[in-house]
């Protein structure tokens, strides 16, 4: 009997002890699709936060990018998701907010450090509530092999004609594949192809908003012309580009076998680690006769608070810190190519990242055309754009037919286009 | 009722022994299955789940966009199955016949070598074959080049005409071990007396296979066909691992499994729709059910069995 009582007392004490401990030390779990950034979070961001915020521990728990949305939705429905949720831009996160999974963070102090454009990707349509703290944007352009350009005596192309002249020269020489891109994974054709060069044709925000308002159509010249450009790309891609995957393209370029890589700035840190030649970047070439340039400066990643979190207070503290200059500086420098969306003037050391971000000064920024509102229905405009871009590059569909197909799909559910 | 009768007759121990299997099977198979069928009759409007009857099915088969995707996926599924029946099972029978040859040396080694791919993960198989067939790093182009047939090489996984067939053949490579094992086992059960009796009648070699062995293993071939059918119509992993959820190029390799995944869980900017997804799952269930029924009632009952 006595031994039993003792054992019980011991167990009770242990239980009490653990409860007391966990009351002091809160552990926040972050859900994310950025599994590439695991070491960065573990070695730089989290230690920096924990050093100034005793009592709060942070754990970064990423899943695979392609599965993130599905995994996250299941976890949220089952109530097993982490305290902090990395937010995809626009509808995916808006749906989570509407379903009551994300908390309204409009009153968070750190929010004051972001412009309205930066917050637009994580707001309700009327802008009344902001539910994620913006972290970073990515800029599209082309990364090129400086050594190859020097070897062939090529200039950085500013205009479309110069761009194709350069591609022709590289092809003629034959020692490099002119451009590294494949259509196997489809999204590169749309994201690094169509939405990379497109803003110059549809005039950035102006065209994008006109499309949302129903004033322009995807069959208009401004929206078909980028496809006409993509149709010419096929001839400059490597042999068998139809089965070339995204990692294949990355490797082709970093191994020095291709001269130009249609890129998003997120590639910078990976390329810096892999390539042993000097790299430069140029912005999407201007169409003939155009004077103003437009770049895709896409709001890409933010972080929000799980409404079901038991540690909401600690999580808010963390989110406040995400809005601080300290976080912006650590993040932008540790991940060159993910540019801070905050109003702070963040100094960056990486030359390639500096090159990309310098375009913000010369050109007008816009975001990817398909992301806001237009991919809300079925058929999904973003998915269709992947398919159409890949088909056009392969020559399996004409630019006009692609535009018509996308327009028909969009008009089938989107009222302003009907 | 059935259980009640057993208890009344004092045979409650049967109930006890059956209970674990019945409970587990009910919890992990039957309840989710019926819940999926139920979910297909609802839709979500403004965060509210409302009952809509067969509206989801009307959309799936009536809306040209949905039905086009559905029929495309179903057609691809039949092609996938067709390639398996045409390639996997004859090769399986052939290999099993070779393996069961009494004078074959290293039979155990061949048996293992043929069966090992079956236990590999789809992800590994998909990745390995993508590398083998890669136009950039793959060994397929250089091997063809070595024998002077480089011109025959094409980026098969990236071409609309060949992607699905290539994937089906990869799947055949992976799973050929299963028919081999089943038919091998069936061949071993054929008593020697029968073969010897046939031999005295002058039936040897190939004609012994066609006239004696093949009729005796027909029930096994039937089982393999139905397993292939169910497996192929539930397939998803290999296509997803090799081509992604959009099952490119231009949905040429889209099968019901990937179509279901995209719809149910969503993809990229497309949000998941569990109700339409369940409607597709229900349609898949119906197709497989019909297929299995045709086999059970139309074919299996007519196969003649021999008792030794």
Coordinates of N, CA, C and O in Angstrom, one line a residue, chain A residues 281-392:
Chain A
X281 N 22.6 39.1 -64.2 CA 21.2 39.0 -64.4 C 20.8 40.1 -65.3 O 21.4 41.2 -65.3
X282 N 19.8 39.8 -66.2 CA 19.2 40.9 -66.9 C 17.7 40.8 -66.8 O 17.1 39.7 -66.7
X283 N 17.0 42.0 -66.9 CA 15.6 42.0 -66.8 C 14.9 41.6 -68.1 O 15.6 41.6 -69.2
X284 N 13.6 41.2 -68.0 CA 13.0 40.8 -69.3 C 13.2 41.8 -70.4 O 12.9 43.0 -70.2
X285 N 13.6 41.4 -71.6 CA 13.9 42.4 -72.6 C 12.7 43.1 -73.1 O 11.6 42.6 -73.1
X286 N 12.9 44.4 -73.5 CA 11.8 45.2 -73.9 C 11.3 44.9 -75.3 O 12.1 44.7 -76.2
X287 N 10.0 44.8 -75.5 CA 9.5 44.7 -76.9 C 9.9 45.9 -77.7 O 10.1 47.0 -77.2
X288 N 9.9 45.7 -79.1 CA 10.3 46.8 -79.9 C 9.3 48.0 -79.7 O 8.1 47.8 -79.6
X289 N 9.9 49.1 -79.6 CA 9.1 50.3 -79.5 C 8.7 50.7 -78.0 O 8.2 51.8 -77.8
X290 N 8.9 49.8 -77.1 CA 8.5 50.1 -75.7 C 9.6 50.9 -75.0 O 10.8 50.8 -75.3
X291 N 9.2 51.7 -74.1 CA 10.1 52.5 -73.4 C 10.1 52.2 -71.9 O 11.1 52.2 -71.2
X292 N 8.9 52.0 -71.3 CA 8.8 51.7 -69.9 C 9.0 50.2 -69.7 O 8.5 49.4 -70.5
X293 N 9.7 49.8 -68.6 CA 9.9 48.4 -68.4 C 9.1 48.0 -67.1 O 8.8 48.8 -66.2
X294 N 8.6 46.8 -67.2 CA 7.8 46.2 -66.1 C 8.5 44.9 -65.6 O 9.0 44.1 -66.4
X295 N 8.5 44.7 -64.3 CA 9.0 43.4 -63.8 C 8.0 42.8 -62.9 O 7.1 43.5 -62.3
X296 N 8.1 41.5 -62.8 CA 7.2 40.7 -61.9 C 7.9 40.7 -60.5 O 8.9 40.0 -60.4
X297 N 7.4 41.4 -59.6 CA 8.0 41.4 -58.2 C 6.9 40.8 -57.3 O 6.1 41.5 -56.7
X298 N 6.9 39.5 -57.3 CA 5.8 38.8 -56.8 C 5.8 38.6 -55.3 O 6.7 38.0 -54.7
X299 N 4.7 39.0 -54.6 CA 4.5 38.8 -53.2 C 4.3 37.3 -53.0 O 3.4 36.7 -53.5
X300 N 5.3 36.6 -52.3 CA 5.4 35.2 -52.4 C 5.1 34.5 -51.1 O 4.6 33.4 -51.1
X301 N 5.5 35.1 -50.0 CA 5.5 34.3 -48.8 C 5.3 35.2 -47.6 O 5.7 36.4 -47.5
X302 N 4.4 34.7 -46.6 CA 4.1 35.5 -45.4 C 3.8 34.4 -44.3 O 4.0 33.2 -44.6
X303 N 3.5 34.9 -43.2 CA 3.3 34.0 -42.1 C 2.2 34.5 -41.2 O 2.0 35.7 -40.9
X304 N 1.3 33.5 -40.8 CA 0.1 33.9 -40.1 C -0.1 33.0 -38.8 O 0.8 32.1 -38.5
X305 N -1.1 33.3 -38.1 CA -1.4 32.6 -36.8 C -2.5 31.7 -36.9 O -3.6 32.1 -37.3
X306 N -2.3 30.4 -36.6 CA -3.3 29.4 -36.5 C -4.4 29.8 -35.4 O -4.0 30.0 -34.3
X307 N -5.6 29.9 -35.8 CA -6.6 30.4 -34.9 C -6.8 29.4 -33.8 O -7.3 29.7 -32.7
X308 N -6.5 28.1 -34.0 CA -6.6 27.1 -33.0 C -5.4 27.0 -32.1 O -5.4 26.1 -31.2
X309 N -4.4 27.9 -32.3 CA -3.2 27.7 -31.5 C -3.4 28.0 -30.0 O -4.2 28.9 -29.6
X310 N -2.8 27.1 -29.2 CA -3.0 27.3 -27.7 C -2.0 28.4 -27.2 O -2.1 28.8 -26.1
X311 N -1.0 28.7 -28.0 CA 0.0 29.7 -27.6 C -0.1 31.0 -28.4 O 0.9 31.6 -28.8
X312 N -1.3 31.5 -28.5 CA -1.5 32.7 -29.4 C -0.7 33.9 -28.9 O -0.1 34.6 -29.8
X313 N -0.5 34.0 -27.6 CA 0.2 35.2 -27.1 C 1.6 35.2 -27.6 O 2.2 36.2 -28.1
X314 N 2.3 34.0 -27.4 CA 3.7 33.9 -27.8 C 3.8 34.0 -29.3 O 4.8 34.6 -29.8
X315 N 2.8 33.4 -30.0 CA 2.9 33.4 -31.5 C 2.8 34.9 -32.0 O 3.5 35.3 -32.9
X316 N 2.0 35.7 -31.3 CA 1.9 37.1 -31.7 C 3.2 37.8 -31.5 O 3.6 38.7 -32.3
X317 N 3.9 37.5 -30.4 CA 5.2 38.1 -30.1 C 6.1 37.7 -31.3 O 6.9 38.6 -31.7
X318 N 6.1 36.5 -31.7 CA 7.0 36.0 -32.8 C 6.6 36.8 -34.1 O 7.5 37.3 -34.8
X319 N 5.3 36.9 -34.4 CA 4.9 37.6 -35.6 C 5.3 39.1 -35.6 O 5.7 39.6 -36.6
X320 N 5.2 39.7 -34.4 CA 5.7 41.1 -34.3 C 7.1 41.2 -34.7 O 7.5 42.1 -35.4
X321 N 7.9 40.2 -34.2 CA 9.3 40.2 -34.5 C 9.6 39.9 -36.0 O 10.5 40.5 -36.6
X322 N 8.7 39.2 -36.7 CA 8.8 39.0 -38.1 C 8.7 40.3 -38.9 O 9.3 40.5 -39.9
X323 N 7.9 41.2 -38.3 CA 7.7 42.5 -38.9 C 8.8 43.5 -38.6 O 8.8 44.6 -39.0
X324 N 9.8 43.0 -37.8 CA 10.9 44.0 -37.4 C 12.0 44.1 -38.4 O 12.1 43.2 -39.3
X325 N 12.9 45.1 -38.3 CA 14.0 45.3 -39.2 C 15.0 44.2 -39.0 O 15.6 43.7 -40.0
X326 N 15.1 43.7 -37.7 CA 16.1 42.6 -37.5 C 15.8 41.4 -38.3 O 16.7 40.8 -39.0
X327 N 14.5 41.0 -38.3 CA 14.1 39.8 -39.1 C 14.4 40.1 -40.6 O 14.9 39.2 -41.3
X328 N 14.0 41.3 -41.1 CA 14.1 41.6 -42.5 C 15.5 41.5 -42.9 O 15.8 40.9 -44.0
X329 N 16.5 42.0 -42.1 CA 17.9 41.9 -42.5 C 18.4 40.5 -42.5 O 19.1 40.1 -43.4
X330 N 18.1 39.7 -41.4 CA 18.6 38.4 -41.4 C 18.1 37.6 -42.6 O 18.8 36.9 -43.3
X331 N 16.8 37.7 -42.9 CA 16.1 36.9 -43.9 C 16.6 37.3 -45.3 O 17.0 36.4 -46.1
X332 N 16.7 38.6 -45.6 CA 17.1 39.0 -46.9 C 18.6 38.6 -47.2 O 18.9 38.3 -48.3
X333 N 19.4 38.6 -46.2 CA 20.8 38.3 -46.4 C 21.1 36.8 -46.4 O 22.0 36.3 -47.1
X334 N 20.3 36.1 -45.6 CA 20.5 34.6 -45.5 C 19.9 34.0 -46.7 O 20.4 33.0 -47.2
X335 N 18.9 34.6 -47.3 CA 18.2 34.0 -48.5 C 18.3 35.0 -49.6 O 17.2 35.6 -49.9
X336 N 19.4 35.3 -50.2 CA 19.5 36.3 -51.2 C 18.5 35.9 -52.3 O 18.5 34.7 -52.7
X337 N 17.7 36.8 -52.8 CA 16.7 36.5 -53.8 C 15.3 36.5 -53.2 O 14.3 36.6 -54.0
X338 N 15.2 36.4 -51.9 CA 13.9 36.6 -51.3 C 13.9 38.0 -50.7 O 14.6 38.3 -49.7
X339 N 13.3 39.0 -51.4 CA 13.4 40.4 -51.0 C 12.4 40.8 -50.0 O 11.2 40.5 -50.1
X340 N 12.9 41.5 -49.0 CA 11.9 42.0 -47.9 C 10.8 42.8 -48.5 O 11.1 43.6 -49.4
X341 N 9.6 42.7 -48.0 CA 8.5 43.5 -48.4 C 8.3 44.7 -47.4 O 7.4 45.5 -47.6
X342 N 9.1 44.8 -46.4 CA 8.9 45.8 -45.4 C 9.4 47.1 -45.9 O 10.1 47.2 -46.9
X343 N 9.1 48.2 -45.2 CA 9.5 49.5 -45.6 C 11.0 49.9 -45.2 O 11.5 50.9 -45.5
X344 N 11.6 48.9 -44.4 CA 13.0 49.2 -44.0 C 13.9 49.1 -45.2 O 13.7 48.4 -46.2
X345 N 14.9 49.9 -45.2 CA 15.9 49.9 -46.3 C 17.0 48.8 -45.9 O 17.9 49.1 -45.1
X346 N 16.7 47.6 -46.4 CA 17.6 46.5 -46.0 C 18.8 46.4 -46.9 O 18.7 46.3 -48.1
X347 N 20.0 46.4 -46.2 CA 21.2 46.3 -47.0 C 21.5 44.8 -47.3 O 21.4 44.0 -46.5
X348 N 21.8 44.6 -48.6 CA 22.1 43.2 -49.0 C 23.5 43.1 -49.6 O 23.9 44.0 -50.3
X349 N 24.2 42.0 -49.3 CA 25.6 41.9 -49.8 C 25.7 41.2 -51.1 O 26.7 41.4 -51.8
X350 N 24.8 40.3 -51.4 CA 25.0 39.5 -52.6 C 24.8 40.3 -53.9 O 23.8 41.0 -54.1
X351 N 25.8 40.3 -54.8 CA 25.8 41.2 -56.0 C 24.6 40.8 -56.9 O 24.0 41.7 -57.5
X352 N 24.3 39.5 -57.0 CA 23.3 39.1 -57.9 C 21.9 39.6 -57.4 O 21.0 40.1 -58.1
X353 N 21.7 39.4 -56.1 CA 20.5 39.9 -55.4 C 20.4 41.4 -55.6 O 19.3 42.0 -55.8
X354 N 21.5 42.1 -55.5 CA 21.5 43.6 -55.6 C 21.1 44.0 -57.0 O 20.3 44.9 -57.2
X355 N 21.6 43.2 -58.0 CA 21.2 43.4 -59.4 C 19.7 43.3 -59.6 O 19.0 44.2 -60.2
X356 N 19.1 42.2 -59.1 CA 17.7 42.0 -59.2 C 16.9 43.1 -58.5 O 16.0 43.7 -59.1
X357 N 17.3 43.5 -57.3 CA 16.5 44.4 -56.6 C 16.6 45.8 -57.1 O 15.8 46.7 -57.0
X358 N 17.8 46.1 -57.9 CA 18.0 47.4 -58.4 C 16.9 47.7 -59.5 O 16.6 48.9 -59.8
X359 N 16.3 46.7 -60.1 CA 15.3 46.9 -61.1 C 14.1 47.6 -60.5 O 13.3 48.2 -61.3
X360 N 13.9 47.4 -59.2 CA 12.7 48.0 -58.6 C 12.8 49.5 -58.8 O 11.7 50.2 -58.9
X361 N 14.0 50.1 -58.9 CA 14.2 51.5 -59.1 C 13.9 51.9 -60.5 O 13.3 53.0 -60.8
X362 N 14.2 51.1 -61.5 CA 14.1 51.4 -62.9 C 12.7 51.1 -63.5 O 12.3 51.8 -64.5
X363 N 12.1 50.1 -63.0 CA 10.9 49.6 -63.7 C 9.7 49.6 -62.7 O 9.9 49.8 -61.5
X364 N 8.6 49.4 -63.3 CA 7.3 49.3 -62.5 C 7.1 47.9 -62.1 O 7.3 46.9 -62.9
X365 N 6.8 47.7 -60.8 CA 6.6 46.4 -60.3 C 5.1 45.9 -60.5 O 4.2 46.7 -60.4
X366 N 5.0 44.6 -60.7 CA 3.6 44.1 -60.7 C 3.8 42.7 -60.1 O 4.8 42.2 -59.8
X367 N 2.6 42.0 -60.0 CA 2.7 40.6 -59.5 C 2.2 39.7 -60.6 O 1.7 40.2 -61.7
X368 N 2.3 38.4 -60.4 CA 1.8 37.5 -61.5 C 0.4 37.6 -61.8 O -0.5 37.7 -60.9
X369 N 0.1 37.6 -63.1 CA -1.3 38.0 -63.5 C -2.4 37.1 -63.0 O -3.5 37.5 -62.9
X370 N -2.0 35.8 -62.8 CA -3.1 34.8 -62.6 C -3.4 34.6 -61.1 O -4.3 33.9 -60.8
X371 N -2.7 35.3 -60.2 CA -2.7 34.9 -58.8 C -3.9 35.5 -58.1 O -4.5 34.9 -57.2
X372 N -4.2 36.8 -58.3 CA -5.3 37.4 -57.6 C -6.6 37.2 -58.2 O -6.8 37.5 -59.4
X373 N -7.6 36.6 -57.5 CA -9.0 36.4 -57.9 C -9.2 35.5 -59.1 O -10.0 34.6 -59.1
X374 N -8.3 35.6 -60.2 CA -8.6 34.9 -61.4 C -8.4 33.4 -61.3 O -8.8 32.7 -62.3
X375 N -7.8 32.9 -60.3 CA -7.6 31.5 -60.2 C -8.6 30.9 -59.1 O -8.3 29.9 -58.5
X376 N -9.7 31.5 -59.0 CA -10.6 31.1 -57.9 C -11.6 30.0 -58.4 O -12.1 29.3 -57.6
X377 N -11.8 29.9 -59.7 CA -12.8 29.0 -60.2 C -12.3 27.7 -60.9 O -11.1 27.5 -60.9
X378 N -13.2 27.0 -61.4 CA -12.8 25.8 -62.2 C -13.3 26.1 -63.6 O -14.5 26.4 -63.8
X379 N -12.5 25.9 -64.6 CA -11.0 25.6 -64.6 C -10.2 26.7 -64.0 O -10.5 27.8 -64.1
X380 N -9.1 26.2 -63.4 CA -8.2 27.1 -62.7 C -7.2 27.8 -63.7 O -6.5 27.1 -64.4
X381 N -7.3 29.1 -63.7 CA -6.5 29.9 -64.7 C -5.0 29.6 -64.6 O -4.3 29.5 -65.6
X382 N -4.5 29.5 -63.4 CA -3.1 29.3 -63.2 C -2.7 27.9 -63.8 O -1.7 27.8 -64.5
X383 N -3.4 26.9 -63.4 CA -3.1 25.6 -63.9 C -3.2 25.5 -65.4 O -2.3 24.9 -66.1
X384 N -4.2 26.2 -66.0 CA -4.4 26.3 -67.4 C -3.2 27.0 -68.1 O -2.8 26.7 -69.2
X385 N -2.7 28.1 -67.4 CA -1.6 28.8 -68.0 C -0.3 28.0 -68.0 O 0.5 28.1 -69.0
X386 N -0.1 27.1 -67.0 CA 1.0 26.2 -67.0 C 0.9 25.4 -68.3 O 1.9 25.2 -69.0
X387 N -0.2 24.8 -68.5 CA -0.5 23.9 -69.6 C -0.3 24.6 -70.9 O 0.4 24.1 -71.8
X388 N -0.9 25.8 -71.0 CA -0.8 26.5 -72.3 C 0.6 26.9 -72.6 O 1.0 26.8 -73.7
X389 N 1.3 27.4 -71.6 CA 2.7 27.9 -71.9 C 3.5 26.7 -72.3 O 4.3 26.9 -73.3
X390 N 3.4 25.6 -71.7 CA 4.2 24.4 -72.1 C 3.8 24.0 -73.5 O 4.7 23.7 -74.3
X391 N 2.5 24.0 -73.8 CA 2.1 23.6 -75.1 C 2.6 24.5 -76.2 O 3.0 24.1 -77.3
X392 N 2.6 25.8 -75.9 CA 3.0 26.8 -76.9 C 4.5 26.7 -77.2 O 5.0 26.7 -78.3

